Coordinates of C-alpha atoms in Angstrom, one line a residue:
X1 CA 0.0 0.0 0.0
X2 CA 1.3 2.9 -0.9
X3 CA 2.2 5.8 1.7
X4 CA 0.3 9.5 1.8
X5 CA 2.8 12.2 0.4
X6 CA 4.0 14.8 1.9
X7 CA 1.6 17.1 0.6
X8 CA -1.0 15.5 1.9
X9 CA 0.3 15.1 5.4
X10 CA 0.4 19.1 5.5
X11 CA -2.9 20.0 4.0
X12 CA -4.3 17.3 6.9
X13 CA -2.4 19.7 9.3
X14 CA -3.8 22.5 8.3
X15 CA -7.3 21.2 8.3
X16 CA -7.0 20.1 11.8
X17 CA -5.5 23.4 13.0
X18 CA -8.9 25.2 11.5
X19 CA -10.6 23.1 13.1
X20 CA -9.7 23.0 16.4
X21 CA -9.3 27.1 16.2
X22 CA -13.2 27.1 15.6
X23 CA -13.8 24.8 18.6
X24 CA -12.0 27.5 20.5
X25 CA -13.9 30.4 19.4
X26 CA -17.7 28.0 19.7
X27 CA -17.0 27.1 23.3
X28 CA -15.4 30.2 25.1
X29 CA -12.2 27.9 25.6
X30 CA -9.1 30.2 26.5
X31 CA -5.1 28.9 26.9
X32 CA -3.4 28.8 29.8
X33 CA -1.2 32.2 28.3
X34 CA -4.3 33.7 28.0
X35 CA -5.2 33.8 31.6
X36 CA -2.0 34.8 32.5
X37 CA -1.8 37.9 30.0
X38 CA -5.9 38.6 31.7
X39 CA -4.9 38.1 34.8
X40 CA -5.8 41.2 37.4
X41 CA -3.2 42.5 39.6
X42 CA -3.7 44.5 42.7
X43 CA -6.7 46.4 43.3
X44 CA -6.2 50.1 44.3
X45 CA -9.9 50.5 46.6
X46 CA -10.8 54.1 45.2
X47 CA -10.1 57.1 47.7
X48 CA -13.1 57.9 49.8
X49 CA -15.2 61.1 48.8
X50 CA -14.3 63.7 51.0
X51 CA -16.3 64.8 54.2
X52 CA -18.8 67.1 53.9
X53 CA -18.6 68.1 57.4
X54 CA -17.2 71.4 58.0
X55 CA -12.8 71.1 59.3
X56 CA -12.7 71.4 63.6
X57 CA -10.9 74.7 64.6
X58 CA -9.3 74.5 67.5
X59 CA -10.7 77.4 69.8
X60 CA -8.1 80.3 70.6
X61 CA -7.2 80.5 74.3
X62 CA -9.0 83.4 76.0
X63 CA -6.6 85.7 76.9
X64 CA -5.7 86.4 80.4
X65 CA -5.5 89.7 82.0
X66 CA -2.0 91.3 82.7
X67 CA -1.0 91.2 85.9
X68 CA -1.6 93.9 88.4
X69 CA 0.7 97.2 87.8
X70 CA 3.3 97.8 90.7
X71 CA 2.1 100.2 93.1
X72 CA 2.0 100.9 96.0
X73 CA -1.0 101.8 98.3
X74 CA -1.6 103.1 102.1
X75 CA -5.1 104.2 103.8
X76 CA -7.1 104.0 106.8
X77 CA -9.7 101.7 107.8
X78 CA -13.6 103.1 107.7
X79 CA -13.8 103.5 111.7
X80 CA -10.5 105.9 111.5
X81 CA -8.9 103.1 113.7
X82 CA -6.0 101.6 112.0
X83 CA -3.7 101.9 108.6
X84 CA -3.3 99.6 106.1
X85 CA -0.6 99.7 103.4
X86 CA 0.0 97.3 100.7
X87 CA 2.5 97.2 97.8
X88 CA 2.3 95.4 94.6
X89 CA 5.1 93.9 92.7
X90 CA 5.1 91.2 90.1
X91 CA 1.9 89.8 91.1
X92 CA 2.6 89.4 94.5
X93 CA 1.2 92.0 97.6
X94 CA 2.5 92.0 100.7
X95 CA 0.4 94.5 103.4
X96 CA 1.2 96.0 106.9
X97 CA -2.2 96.8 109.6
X98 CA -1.4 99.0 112.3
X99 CA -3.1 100.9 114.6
X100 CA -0.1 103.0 116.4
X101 CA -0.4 101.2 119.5
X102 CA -0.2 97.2 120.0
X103 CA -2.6 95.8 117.0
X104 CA -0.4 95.2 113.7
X105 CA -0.5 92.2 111.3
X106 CA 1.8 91.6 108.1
X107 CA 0.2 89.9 105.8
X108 CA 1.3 88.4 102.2
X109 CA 0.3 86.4 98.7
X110 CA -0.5 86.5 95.7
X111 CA -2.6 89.3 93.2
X112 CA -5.0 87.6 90.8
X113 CA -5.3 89.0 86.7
X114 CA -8.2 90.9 87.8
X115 CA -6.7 92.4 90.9
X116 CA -8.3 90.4 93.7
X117 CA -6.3 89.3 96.7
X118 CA -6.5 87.3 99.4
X119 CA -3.1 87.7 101.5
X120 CA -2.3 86.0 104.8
X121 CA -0.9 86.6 108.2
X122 CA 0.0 85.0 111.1
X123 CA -2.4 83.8 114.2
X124 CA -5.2 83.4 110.9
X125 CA -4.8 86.9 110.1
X126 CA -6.2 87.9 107.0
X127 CA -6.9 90.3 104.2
X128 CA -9.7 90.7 100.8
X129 CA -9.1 93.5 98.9
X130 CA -9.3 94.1 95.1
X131 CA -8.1 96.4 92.8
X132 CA -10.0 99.0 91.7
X133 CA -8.7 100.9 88.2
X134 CA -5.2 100.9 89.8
X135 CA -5.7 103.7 92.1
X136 CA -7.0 102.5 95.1
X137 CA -7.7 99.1 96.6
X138 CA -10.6 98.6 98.6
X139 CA -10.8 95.8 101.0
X140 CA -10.9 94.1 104.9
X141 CA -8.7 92.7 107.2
X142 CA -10.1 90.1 109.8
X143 CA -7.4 90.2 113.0
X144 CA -8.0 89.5 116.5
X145 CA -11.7 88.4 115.8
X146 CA -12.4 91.8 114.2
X147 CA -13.1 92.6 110.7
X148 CA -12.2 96.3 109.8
X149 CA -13.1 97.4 106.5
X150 CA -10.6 100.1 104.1
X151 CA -9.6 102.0 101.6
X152 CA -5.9 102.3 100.5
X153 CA -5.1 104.8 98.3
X154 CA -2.1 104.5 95.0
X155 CA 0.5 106.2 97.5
X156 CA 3.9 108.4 96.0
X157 CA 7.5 107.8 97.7
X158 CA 7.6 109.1 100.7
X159 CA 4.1 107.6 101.6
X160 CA 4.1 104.1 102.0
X161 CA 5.4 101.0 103.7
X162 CA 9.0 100.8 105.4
X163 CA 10.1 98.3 108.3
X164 CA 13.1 98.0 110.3
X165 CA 14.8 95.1 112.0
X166 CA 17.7 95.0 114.5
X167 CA 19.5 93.7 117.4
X168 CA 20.5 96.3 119.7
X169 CA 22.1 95.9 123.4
X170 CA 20.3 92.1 122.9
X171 CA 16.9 93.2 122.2
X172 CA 15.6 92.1 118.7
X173 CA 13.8 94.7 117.2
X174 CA 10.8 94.6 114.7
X175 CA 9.2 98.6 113.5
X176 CA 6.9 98.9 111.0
X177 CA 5.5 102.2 109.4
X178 CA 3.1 103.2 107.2
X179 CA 3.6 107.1 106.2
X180 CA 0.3 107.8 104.7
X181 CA -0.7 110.6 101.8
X182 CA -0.1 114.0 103.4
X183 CA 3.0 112.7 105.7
X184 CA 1.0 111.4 108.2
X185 CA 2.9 108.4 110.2
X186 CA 1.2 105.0 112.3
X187 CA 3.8 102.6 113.3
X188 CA 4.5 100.3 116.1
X189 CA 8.1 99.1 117.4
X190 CA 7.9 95.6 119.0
X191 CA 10.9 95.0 121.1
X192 CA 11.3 91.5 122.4
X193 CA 7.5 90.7 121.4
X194 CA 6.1 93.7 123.4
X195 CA 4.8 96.1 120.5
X196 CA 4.7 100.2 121.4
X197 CA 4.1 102.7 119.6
X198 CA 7.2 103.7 117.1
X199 CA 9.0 106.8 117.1
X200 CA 9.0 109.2 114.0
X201 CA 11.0 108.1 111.1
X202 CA 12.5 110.5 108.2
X203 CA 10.8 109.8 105.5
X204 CA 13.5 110.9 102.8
X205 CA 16.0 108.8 104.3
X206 CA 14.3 106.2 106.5
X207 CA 16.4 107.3 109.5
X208 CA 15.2 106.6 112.9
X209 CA 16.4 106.6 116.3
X210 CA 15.6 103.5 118.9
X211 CA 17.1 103.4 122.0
X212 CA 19.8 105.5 121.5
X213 CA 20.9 103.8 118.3
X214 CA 20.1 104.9 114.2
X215 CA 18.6 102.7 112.4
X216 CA 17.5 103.0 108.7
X217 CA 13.6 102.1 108.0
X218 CA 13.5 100.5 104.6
X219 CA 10.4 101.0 101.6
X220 CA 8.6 97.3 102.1
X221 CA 8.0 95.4 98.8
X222 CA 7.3 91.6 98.1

């Protein structure tokens, strides 16, 4: 029997390669290099829409009210009784009551932005006053059980606060003063814890005589 030719082997070929490229395209049929050419790669998710609500703000502080100006203040209480003085410096107060004779108190703290104070003493001494425009501060001092109500007036070197402290012939010595508007003077010397009443000091210079001895009486401040 004789063998197909050559020829005919290749037009067989061909015939089946038609063929089996129609199959393909009837049946949805895809090669393996198809799937890897379609194959997805990483999905990016889509950015979200942006808000609609309205950005936060962050609220700007409130700002706080300066600090009290330095001063310096001296008055009398409202039954004519006693001084006060009270000087202001950096936000702190520190106060002198006196009445001339054997009542005195110094009392200290702090001055709040809107020129309140509440300032301490010893034996639960103390004093409320606030600031009123910067020229006076109006206020009371509880002392001894007694609540005396005043009015201390901005005050202009010489008036004011001064205090002096010394050692002499072994007595410890403790004077305040408060030279009020006008040059009036109420101080009290306390020698070895006995208080009196104090002896005159020069305002210019703070010079003062106890017991034979010069002293110099000092401007008080915090």
């Amino acid at each position: 029997m004789k063998r197909p030719g050559p020829l005919l082997t290749l037009l067989a070929g061909l015939l089946l390669g038609v063929f089996m490229l129609s199959l393909n395209a009837t049946t949805g049929t895809k090669s393996a290099s198809s799937y890897r050419e379609e194959s997805p790669g990483v999905t990016v998710s889509p950015s979200p829409p942006p808000s609609s609500l309205p950005p936060k703000t962050t609220p700007s502080p409130t700002p706080s009210k300066s600090a009290a100006p330095n001063a310096d203040y001296a008055g009398r209480t409202d039954d004519d009784s006693s001084a006060v003085a009270v000087s202001l410096r950096d936000g702190k107060a520190i106060a002198y009551f006196c009445d001339g004779r054997d009542k005195e108190s110094w009392l200290k703290g702090d001055v709040k932005g809107d020129g309140s104070m509440k300032l301490t003493g010893k034996h639960g001494a103390e004093l409320n006053g606030t600031l009123e425009e910067g020229k006076s501060i109006r206020g009371t001092v509880d002392l001894g059980g007694q609540r005396y109500g005043f009015t201390a007036d901005k005050a202009v070197r010489p008036s004011g606060l001064y205090r002096a402290t010394a050692t002499v012939r072994g007595a410890k010595l403790d004077g305040g003063w408060i030279v009020l508007p006008g040059g009036k003077q109420v101080g009290i010397l306390d020698r070895d814890g006995k208080p009196s009443a104090a002896p005159r000091i020069d305002p210019e210079t703070g010079a003062v005589t106890i017991d034979g001895e010069q002293l110099t009486a000092r401007p008080v401040t915090p």
